[in-house]
Amino acid sequence: GSCLESVKIAIDTGYRHIDGAFVYYNEHEVGQAIREKIAEGRIKREDIFYCGKLWNTCHPPELVRPTLEKTLKILQLDYVDLYIIELPMAFKPGDAIYPKDENGKIIYHKTDLCATWEAMEACKDAGLAKSIGVSNFNRRQLEMILNKPGLKYKPVSNQVECHPYFTQPKLLEFCRQHDIVIVGYSPLGTSRDETWVNVSSPPLLKDPVLNAIGKKYNKTAAQVALRFSIQRGVVVIPKSFNPQRIRENFQIFDFSLTEKEMKEIEALNKNVRYVELLM
Ligand code: A2P
């Protein structure tokens, strides 16, 4: 239920872009929140930008559309605004989200990412997804799609980890050249959950530079980190279940960072990922 409440608070606060996925196991709550807010008359469906994701076990082309249809059924929506390939590697299809062999090793699956992409294009043509994109793709993987013979639609976006300690300058430049929007996940340096986060990297929001700049504008380090990203053209998707922090993360449109401050924050880059995706 916490996701339902948080999405409703977020919509009331003004957020319109909602980043979801089947593997977050809360699409039913997200869909309910959106539908409730539509019923209240606060928003229309077309005001919301919902991003869904194709999980690793669903890469074979024949599974792509049924997987998206399942997401739509859970959301109880007719279309998603953006559907993206969550990761460039495929796992063995089946009910197990992390299929493992008897030694506990992930069982991968051979699929052709370009064939998966063609199935994504078909979802757009069918009107089930307004736009299609990718996530966690590096330059080579993007080039594979961009150079695919007979490409119908380019990926509109690439969702990757991006924040002041991991600024992705080269990927950002490559994507800019190809009109691919970078959507930055973990824009606040994510949680300190040891099960999936590399906690040996220093916590972003304790950074002295971010805090000092924040003090000048009467903003928090979190607000400075988010403002930095949007000011360099990176879309941010901060996560919070806390109403006060949900609102705080939206109060970033009433100040701007100077060129010097942007450079200072860019210089914080450590090229270190919090989310290592070791599988
Ligand atoms: P919570 O849900 O309790 O607010 P990211 O978006 O980079 O993945 O970061 C999410 C983490 O940062 C969550 O642990 C979230 O906790 C916390 N968080 C979200 N907003 C803020 C904020 N404004 N200040 C401090 N921590 C925040």
mmCIF file of C-alpha atoms and ligand atoms in Angstrom:
data_model
loop_
_atom_site.group_PDB
_atom_site.id
_atom_site.type_symbol
_atom_site.label_atom_id
_atom_site.label_comp_id
_atom_site.label_asym_id
_atom_site.label_seq_id
_atom_site.Cartn_x
_atom_site.Cartn_y
_atom_site.Cartn_z
ATOM 1 C CA GLY A 1 0.000 0.000 0.000
ATOM 2 C CA SER A 2 2.907 2.419 0.484
ATOM 3 C CA CYS A 3 3.399 2.671 -3.279
ATOM 4 C CA LEU A 4 -0.279 3.549 -3.842
ATOM 5 C CA GLU A 5 -0.076 6.353 -1.258
ATOM 6 C CA SER A 6 3.267 7.661 -2.547
ATOM 7 C CA VAL A 7 2.118 7.831 -6.167
ATOM 8 C CA LYS A 8 -1.044 9.678 -5.154
ATOM 9 C CA ILE A 9 1.002 12.194 -3.129
ATOM 10 C CA ALA A 10 3.415 12.533 -6.041
ATOM 11 C CA ILE A 11 0.609 13.265 -8.511
ATOM 12 C CA ASP A 12 -0.926 15.801 -6.107
ATOM 13 C CA THR A 13 2.525 17.408 -5.772
ATOM 14 C CA GLY A 14 2.810 17.797 -9.532
ATOM 15 C CA TYR A 15 4.858 14.805 -10.697
ATOM 16 C CA ARG A 16 3.661 13.403 -14.024
ATOM 17 C CA HIS A 17 6.467 11.031 -15.052
ATOM 18 C CA ILE A 18 6.184 7.717 -13.251
ATOM 19 C CA ASP A 19 8.918 5.147 -13.684
ATOM 20 C CA GLY A 20 7.750 1.585 -13.118
ATOM 21 C CA ALA A 21 8.446 -2.007 -14.024
ATOM 22 C CA PHE A 22 6.837 -5.404 -13.806
ATOM 23 C CA VAL A 23 9.691 -6.594 -11.552
ATOM 24 C CA TYR A 24 8.956 -3.910 -8.969
ATOM 25 C CA TYR A 25 5.785 -5.886 -8.193
ATOM 26 C CA ASN A 26 3.805 -2.723 -7.583
ATOM 27 C CA GLU A 27 2.350 -1.906 -10.988
ATOM 28 C CA HIS A 28 -1.122 -2.705 -9.618
ATOM 29 C CA GLU A 29 -0.683 0.030 -7.014
ATOM 30 C CA VAL A 30 0.706 2.526 -9.521
ATOM 31 C CA GLY A 31 -2.203 1.851 -11.879
ATOM 32 C CA GLN A 32 -4.695 2.234 -9.058
ATOM 33 C CA ALA A 33 -3.176 5.562 -7.993
ATOM 34 C CA ILE A 34 -3.333 6.912 -11.550
ATOM 35 C CA ARG A 35 -6.909 5.712 -12.031
ATOM 36 C CA GLU A 36 -8.021 7.196 -8.704
ATOM 37 C CA LYS A 37 -6.513 10.565 -9.582
ATOM 38 C CA ILE A 38 -8.214 10.475 -12.991
ATOM 39 C CA ALA A 39 -11.543 9.622 -11.314
ATOM 40 C CA GLU A 40 -11.059 12.560 -8.918
ATOM 41 C CA GLY A 41 -10.680 14.825 -11.948
ATOM 42 C CA ARG A 42 -7.210 15.944 -10.867
ATOM 43 C CA ILE A 43 -5.500 14.631 -14.013
ATOM 44 C CA LYS A 44 -6.312 13.117 -17.375
ATOM 45 C CA ARG A 45 -4.635 9.961 -18.627
ATOM 46 C CA GLU A 46 -2.697 11.988 -21.193
ATOM 47 C CA ASP A 47 -1.139 14.106 -18.418
ATOM 48 C CA ILE A 48 0.679 11.058 -17.072
ATOM 49 C CA PHE A 49 3.867 9.673 -18.580
ATOM 50 C CA TYR A 50 4.202 6.058 -17.468
ATOM 51 C CA CYS A 51 7.359 4.116 -18.271
ATOM 52 C CA GLY A 52 7.192 0.311 -18.114
ATOM 53 C CA LYS A 53 10.043 -2.163 -18.571
ATOM 54 C CA LEU A 54 10.596 -5.454 -20.354
ATOM 55 C CA TRP A 55 12.322 -7.869 -17.952
ATOM 56 C CA ASN A 56 15.288 -10.096 -18.859
ATOM 57 C CA THR A 57 13.258 -13.326 -18.993
ATOM 58 C CA CYS A 58 11.021 -11.880 -21.719
ATOM 59 C CA HIS A 59 13.498 -10.997 -24.470
ATOM 60 C CA PRO A 60 12.488 -13.622 -27.062
ATOM 61 C CA PRO A 61 10.524 -11.581 -29.623
ATOM 62 C CA GLU A 62 7.350 -13.651 -29.285
ATOM 63 C CA LEU A 63 7.219 -12.818 -25.555
ATOM 64 C CA VAL A 64 7.532 -9.044 -25.873
ATOM 65 C CA ARG A 65 3.975 -8.084 -26.743
ATOM 66 C CA PRO A 66 2.312 -10.558 -24.311
ATOM 67 C CA THR A 67 4.597 -9.208 -21.557
ATOM 68 C CA LEU A 68 3.582 -5.630 -22.255
ATOM 69 C CA GLU A 69 -0.059 -6.714 -22.408
ATOM 70 C CA LYS A 70 0.350 -8.289 -18.977
ATOM 71 C CA THR A 71 1.728 -5.012 -17.602
ATOM 72 C CA LEU A 72 -1.201 -3.105 -19.128
ATOM 73 C CA LYS A 73 -3.638 -5.560 -17.567
ATOM 74 C CA ILE A 74 -2.030 -5.105 -14.146
ATOM 75 C CA LEU A 75 -2.010 -1.310 -14.531
ATOM 76 C CA GLN A 76 -5.516 -1.370 -16.021
ATOM 77 C CA LEU A 77 -4.381 1.116 -18.619
ATOM 78 C CA ASP A 78 -4.651 0.969 -22.431
ATOM 79 C CA TYR A 79 -1.108 2.008 -23.210
ATOM 80 C CA VAL A 80 2.201 2.954 -21.632
ATOM 81 C CA ASP A 81 3.902 6.164 -22.680
ATOM 82 C CA LEU A 82 7.297 4.541 -22.817
ATOM 83 C CA TYR A 83 8.306 0.880 -22.871
ATOM 84 C CA ILE A 84 11.976 0.062 -22.449
ATOM 85 C CA ILE A 85 14.230 -2.985 -22.483
ATOM 86 C CA GLU A 86 15.316 -2.996 -18.843
ATOM 87 C CA LEU A 87 18.723 -4.626 -19.348
ATOM 88 C CA PRO A 88 20.690 -5.693 -22.413
ATOM 89 C CA MET A 89 21.130 -9.279 -21.180
ATOM 90 C CA ALA A 90 18.559 -12.065 -21.397
ATOM 91 C CA PHE A 91 17.721 -14.685 -18.771
ATOM 92 C CA LYS A 92 16.093 -18.052 -19.382
ATOM 93 C CA PRO A 93 12.373 -17.474 -20.017
ATOM 94 C CA GLY A 94 9.964 -18.827 -17.426
ATOM 95 C CA ASP A 95 8.315 -17.983 -14.140
ATOM 96 C CA ALA A 96 11.568 -17.464 -12.219
ATOM 97 C CA ILE A 97 12.585 -13.805 -12.389
ATOM 98 C CA TYR A 98 16.178 -14.796 -11.554
ATOM 99 C CA PRO A 99 16.471 -18.318 -13.024
ATOM 100 C CA LYS A 100 19.430 -20.086 -11.395
ATOM 101 C CA ASP A 101 21.223 -23.395 -11.920
ATOM 102 C CA GLU A 102 22.058 -25.858 -9.132
ATOM 103 C CA ASN A 103 25.151 -23.803 -8.272
ATOM 104 C CA GLY A 104 23.140 -20.639 -7.824
ATOM 105 C CA LYS A 105 24.405 -19.119 -11.067
ATOM 106 C CA ILE A 106 22.015 -17.124 -13.243
ATOM 107 C CA ILE A 107 20.912 -19.004 -16.354
ATOM 108 C CA TYR A 108 21.303 -16.717 -19.325
ATOM 109 C CA HIS A 109 19.528 -17.089 -22.631
ATOM 110 C CA LYS A 110 20.662 -16.454 -26.175
ATOM 111 C CA THR A 111 18.489 -13.908 -27.894
ATOM 112 C CA ASP A 112 19.200 -11.352 -30.543
ATOM 113 C CA LEU A 113 18.722 -7.901 -29.036
ATOM 114 C CA CYS A 114 17.861 -6.600 -32.508
ATOM 115 C CA ALA A 115 15.020 -9.114 -32.775
ATOM 116 C CA THR A 116 13.795 -8.021 -29.337
ATOM 117 C CA TRP A 117 13.923 -4.461 -30.590
ATOM 118 C CA GLU A 118 11.813 -5.330 -33.653
ATOM 119 C CA ALA A 119 9.175 -6.761 -31.295
ATOM 120 C CA MET A 120 9.320 -3.502 -29.328
ATOM 121 C CA GLU A 121 8.731 -1.601 -32.583
ATOM 122 C CA ALA A 122 5.662 -3.755 -33.216
ATOM 123 C CA CYS A 123 4.296 -2.771 -29.770
ATOM 124 C CA LYS A 124 4.586 0.878 -30.761
ATOM 125 C CA ASP A 125 2.882 0.213 -34.081
ATOM 126 C CA ALA A 126 0.065 -1.550 -32.206
ATOM 127 C CA GLY A 127 -0.411 1.551 -30.018
ATOM 128 C CA LEU A 128 0.445 -0.311 -26.803
ATOM 129 C CA ALA A 129 3.489 1.911 -26.219
ATOM 130 C CA LYS A 130 3.681 5.514 -27.414
ATOM 131 C CA SER A 131 7.476 5.416 -27.426
ATOM 132 C CA ILE A 132 10.133 2.763 -27.009
ATOM 133 C CA GLY A 133 13.576 2.899 -25.458
ATOM 134 C CA VAL A 134 16.247 1.000 -23.579
ATOM 135 C CA SER A 135 17.971 0.909 -20.215
ATOM 136 C CA ASN A 136 21.449 0.042 -19.004
ATOM 137 C CA PHE A 137 22.723 0.000 -22.592
ATOM 138 C CA ASN A 138 26.295 1.008 -23.294
ATOM 139 C CA ARG A 139 27.441 2.661 -26.476
ATOM 140 C CA ARG A 140 28.106 -0.608 -28.310
ATOM 141 C CA GLN A 141 24.682 -1.960 -27.470
ATOM 142 C CA LEU A 142 23.042 1.285 -28.605
ATOM 143 C CA GLU A 143 25.021 1.178 -31.837
ATOM 144 C CA MET A 144 23.826 -2.350 -32.472
ATOM 145 C CA ILE A 145 20.239 -1.081 -32.501
ATOM 146 C CA LEU A 146 20.999 2.192 -34.310
ATOM 147 C CA ASN A 147 22.859 0.327 -37.069
ATOM 148 C CA LYS A 148 20.282 -2.447 -37.432
ATOM 149 C CA PRO A 149 19.277 -2.845 -41.090
ATOM 150 C CA GLY A 150 15.655 -1.799 -41.538
ATOM 151 C CA LEU A 151 15.469 0.051 -38.215
ATOM 152 C CA LYS A 152 11.982 1.528 -37.913
ATOM 153 C CA TYR A 153 12.243 3.485 -34.652
ATOM 154 C CA LYS A 154 15.323 4.623 -32.755
ATOM 155 C CA PRO A 155 15.329 4.230 -28.979
ATOM 156 C CA VAL A 156 14.050 7.575 -27.648
ATOM 157 C CA SER A 157 15.790 7.151 -24.311
ATOM 158 C CA ASN A 158 18.401 5.187 -22.403
ATOM 159 C CA GLN A 159 17.846 4.883 -18.668
ATOM 160 C CA VAL A 160 21.129 4.538 -16.798
ATOM 161 C CA GLU A 161 22.566 5.362 -13.393
ATOM 162 C CA CYS A 162 23.446 9.069 -13.418
ATOM 163 C CA HIS A 163 24.229 11.542 -10.624
ATOM 164 C CA PRO A 164 27.099 13.830 -9.520
ATOM 165 C CA TYR A 165 29.345 10.871 -8.557
ATOM 166 C CA PHE A 166 28.601 9.072 -11.848
ATOM 167 C CA THR A 167 28.034 11.715 -14.488
ATOM 168 C CA GLN A 168 28.427 9.528 -17.612
ATOM 169 C CA PRO A 169 29.990 12.294 -19.766
ATOM 170 C CA LYS A 170 30.857 10.084 -22.749
ATOM 171 C CA LEU A 171 27.531 8.242 -22.888
ATOM 172 C CA LEU A 172 25.662 11.515 -22.420
ATOM 173 C CA GLU A 173 27.506 13.059 -25.368
ATOM 174 C CA PHE A 174 26.922 9.999 -27.574
ATOM 175 C CA CYS A 175 23.224 9.983 -26.728
ATOM 176 C CA ARG A 176 22.962 13.731 -27.374
ATOM 177 C CA GLN A 177 24.422 13.217 -30.842
ATOM 178 C CA HIS A 178 21.758 10.599 -31.549
ATOM 179 C CA ASP A 179 18.799 12.418 -29.975
ATOM 180 C CA ILE A 180 18.508 9.806 -27.242
ATOM 181 C CA VAL A 181 17.407 11.218 -23.892
ATOM 182 C CA ILE A 182 19.309 10.008 -20.857
ATOM 183 C CA VAL A 183 17.015 9.174 -17.962
ATOM 184 C CA GLY A 184 19.118 9.057 -14.812
ATOM 185 C CA TYR A 185 18.218 6.488 -12.213
ATOM 186 C CA SER A 186 19.458 6.707 -8.626
ATOM 187 C CA PRO A 187 19.802 10.484 -9.089
ATOM 188 C CA LEU A 188 20.179 10.850 -5.309
ATOM 189 C CA GLY A 189 22.760 8.105 -5.016
ATOM 190 C CA THR A 190 20.069 5.553 -4.151
ATOM 191 C CA SER A 191 19.479 3.824 -0.823
ATOM 192 C CA ARG A 192 22.192 2.146 1.239
ATOM 193 C CA ASP A 193 20.742 -1.337 0.774
ATOM 194 C CA GLU A 194 23.670 -3.752 0.823
ATOM 195 C CA THR A 195 21.756 -6.441 -1.076
ATOM 196 C CA TRP A 196 21.987 -4.487 -4.323
ATOM 197 C CA VAL A 197 23.939 -1.300 -3.649
ATOM 198 C CA ASN A 198 27.714 -0.916 -3.488
ATOM 199 C CA VAL A 199 27.869 0.791 -0.098
ATOM 200 C CA SER A 200 31.640 1.162 -0.203
ATOM 201 C CA SER A 201 31.111 4.302 -2.304
ATOM 202 C CA PRO A 202 30.622 7.416 -0.191
ATOM 203 C CA PRO A 203 27.010 8.573 0.254
ATOM 204 C CA LEU A 204 26.233 11.241 -2.333
ATOM 205 C CA LEU A 205 23.981 13.394 -0.186
ATOM 206 C CA LYS A 206 26.706 13.890 2.449
ATOM 207 C CA ASP A 207 28.927 15.531 -0.140
ATOM 208 C CA PRO A 208 30.315 18.857 1.204
ATOM 209 C CA VAL A 209 30.134 20.643 -2.165
ATOM 210 C CA LEU A 210 26.473 19.739 -2.727
ATOM 211 C CA ASN A 211 25.644 20.806 0.833
ATOM 212 C CA ALA A 212 27.575 24.088 0.595
ATOM 213 C CA ILE A 213 25.885 25.030 -2.690
ATOM 214 C CA GLY A 214 22.543 24.033 -1.167
ATOM 215 C CA LYS A 215 23.107 26.361 1.769
ATOM 216 C CA LYS A 216 23.525 29.303 -0.595
ATOM 217 C CA TYR A 217 20.086 28.698 -2.152
ATOM 218 C CA ASN A 218 18.388 27.421 0.995
ATOM 219 C CA LYS A 219 18.099 24.014 -0.649
ATOM 220 C CA THR A 220 19.149 20.522 0.397
ATOM 221 C CA ALA A 221 21.953 18.471 -1.158
ATOM 222 C CA ALA A 222 19.227 16.306 -2.745
ATOM 223 C CA GLN A 223 17.652 19.311 -4.443
ATOM 224 C CA VAL A 224 21.045 20.473 -5.716
ATOM 225 C CA ALA A 225 21.815 16.981 -7.092
ATOM 226 C CA LEU A 226 18.471 16.852 -8.941
ATOM 227 C CA ARG A 227 18.816 20.413 -10.233
ATOM 228 C CA PHE A 228 22.317 19.614 -11.512
ATOM 229 C CA SER A 229 20.975 16.700 -13.547
ATOM 230 C CA ILE A 230 18.018 18.472 -15.110
ATOM 231 C CA GLN A 231 20.177 21.497 -15.888
ATOM 232 C CA ARG A 232 22.492 19.275 -17.974
ATOM 233 C CA GLY A 233 19.515 17.714 -19.748
ATOM 234 C CA VAL A 234 19.302 14.473 -17.787
ATOM 235 C CA VAL A 235 15.802 13.362 -16.782
ATOM 236 C CA VAL A 236 15.631 12.427 -13.090
ATOM 237 C CA ILE A 237 13.473 9.794 -11.429
ATOM 238 C CA PRO A 238 14.051 10.204 -7.680
ATOM 239 C CA LYS A 239 12.394 7.605 -5.501
ATOM 240 C CA SER A 240 10.864 8.348 -2.124
ATOM 241 C CA PHE A 241 8.122 6.857 0.018
ATOM 242 C CA ASN A 242 8.307 9.826 2.389
ATOM 243 C CA PRO A 243 5.707 12.575 1.718
ATOM 244 C CA GLN A 244 7.982 15.384 2.842
ATOM 245 C CA ARG A 245 10.865 14.180 0.676
ATOM 246 C CA ILE A 246 8.513 13.569 -2.287
ATOM 247 C CA ARG A 247 7.578 17.255 -2.073
ATOM 248 C CA GLU A 248 11.155 18.360 -1.443
ATOM 249 C CA ASN A 249 12.357 16.607 -4.595
ATOM 250 C CA PHE A 250 9.848 18.584 -6.660
ATOM 251 C CA GLN A 251 10.987 22.002 -5.373
ATOM 252 C CA ILE A 252 13.786 22.356 -7.893
ATOM 253 C CA PHE A 253 12.273 24.692 -10.443
ATOM 254 C CA ASP A 254 12.664 27.939 -8.473
ATOM 255 C CA PHE A 255 16.452 28.212 -8.551
ATOM 256 C CA SER A 256 19.283 27.568 -10.964
ATOM 257 C CA LEU A 257 22.934 26.736 -10.609
ATOM 258 C CA THR A 258 25.577 28.993 -12.104
ATOM 259 C CA GLU A 259 27.981 27.712 -14.739
ATOM 260 C CA LYS A 260 30.743 27.701 -12.119
ATOM 261 C CA GLU A 261 28.622 25.617 -9.728
ATOM 262 C CA MET A 262 27.722 23.191 -12.518
ATOM 263 C CA LYS A 263 31.453 22.728 -13.224
ATOM 264 C CA GLU A 264 32.204 22.269 -9.519
ATOM 265 C CA ILE A 265 29.572 19.535 -9.286
ATOM 266 C CA GLU A 266 30.710 17.908 -12.529
ATOM 267 C CA ALA A 267 34.186 17.687 -10.991
ATOM 268 C CA LEU A 268 32.768 15.454 -8.241
ATOM 269 C CA ASN A 269 32.456 12.589 -10.744
ATOM 270 C CA LYS A 270 34.089 9.428 -9.386
ATOM 271 C CA ASN A 271 33.075 7.026 -12.175
ATOM 272 C CA VAL A 272 31.735 4.686 -9.533
ATOM 273 C CA ARG A 273 28.402 2.927 -9.744
ATOM 274 C CA TYR A 274 26.190 2.381 -6.734
ATOM 275 C CA VAL A 275 24.081 -0.110 -8.686
ATOM 276 C CA GLU A 276 26.612 -2.597 -10.052
ATOM 277 C CA LEU A 277 24.117 -5.124 -11.500
ATOM 278 C CA LEU A 278 26.593 -7.908 -10.809
ATOM 279 C CA MET A 279 24.289 -10.535 -12.272
HETATM 280 P P1 A2P B 1 12.888 7.458 1.288
HETATM 281 O O1 A2P B 1 12.036 6.630 0.376
HETATM 282 O O2 A2P B 1 12.795 7.055 2.711
HETATM 283 O O3 A2P B 1 12.688 8.952 1.074
HETATM 284 P P2 A2P B 1 17.380 7.336 -5.574
HETATM 285 O O4 A2P B 1 16.187 8.054 -6.095
HETATM 286 O O5 A2P B 1 18.689 7.955 -5.931
HETATM 287 O O6 A2P B 1 17.337 5.859 -5.864
HETATM 288 O O7 A2P B 1 17.359 7.478 -3.973
HETATM 289 C C1 A2P B 1 16.363 6.919 -3.221
HETATM 290 C C2 A2P B 1 16.778 6.920 -1.769
HETATM 291 O O8 A2P B 1 16.965 8.255 -1.290
HETATM 292 C C3 A2P B 1 15.729 6.298 -0.909
HETATM 293 O O9 A2P B 1 16.394 5.601 0.131
HETATM 294 C C4 A2P B 1 14.954 7.497 -0.349
HETATM 295 O O10 A2P B 1 14.432 7.177 0.917
HETATM 296 C C5 A2P B 1 16.031 8.554 -0.245
HETATM 297 N N1 A2P B 1 15.571 9.927 -0.518
HETATM 298 C C6 A2P B 1 14.654 10.338 -1.410
HETATM 299 N N2 A2P B 1 14.537 11.675 -1.411
HETATM 300 C C7 A2P B 1 15.418 12.150 -0.502
HETATM 301 C C8 A2P B 1 15.765 13.439 -0.039
HETATM 302 N N3 A2P B 1 15.196 14.531 -0.527
HETATM 303 N N4 A2P B 1 16.710 13.539 0.930
HETATM 304 C C9 A2P B 1 17.300 12.446 1.450
HETATM 305 N N5 A2P B 1 17.020 11.183 1.051
HETATM 306 C C10 A2P B 1 16.091 11.025 0.087
#
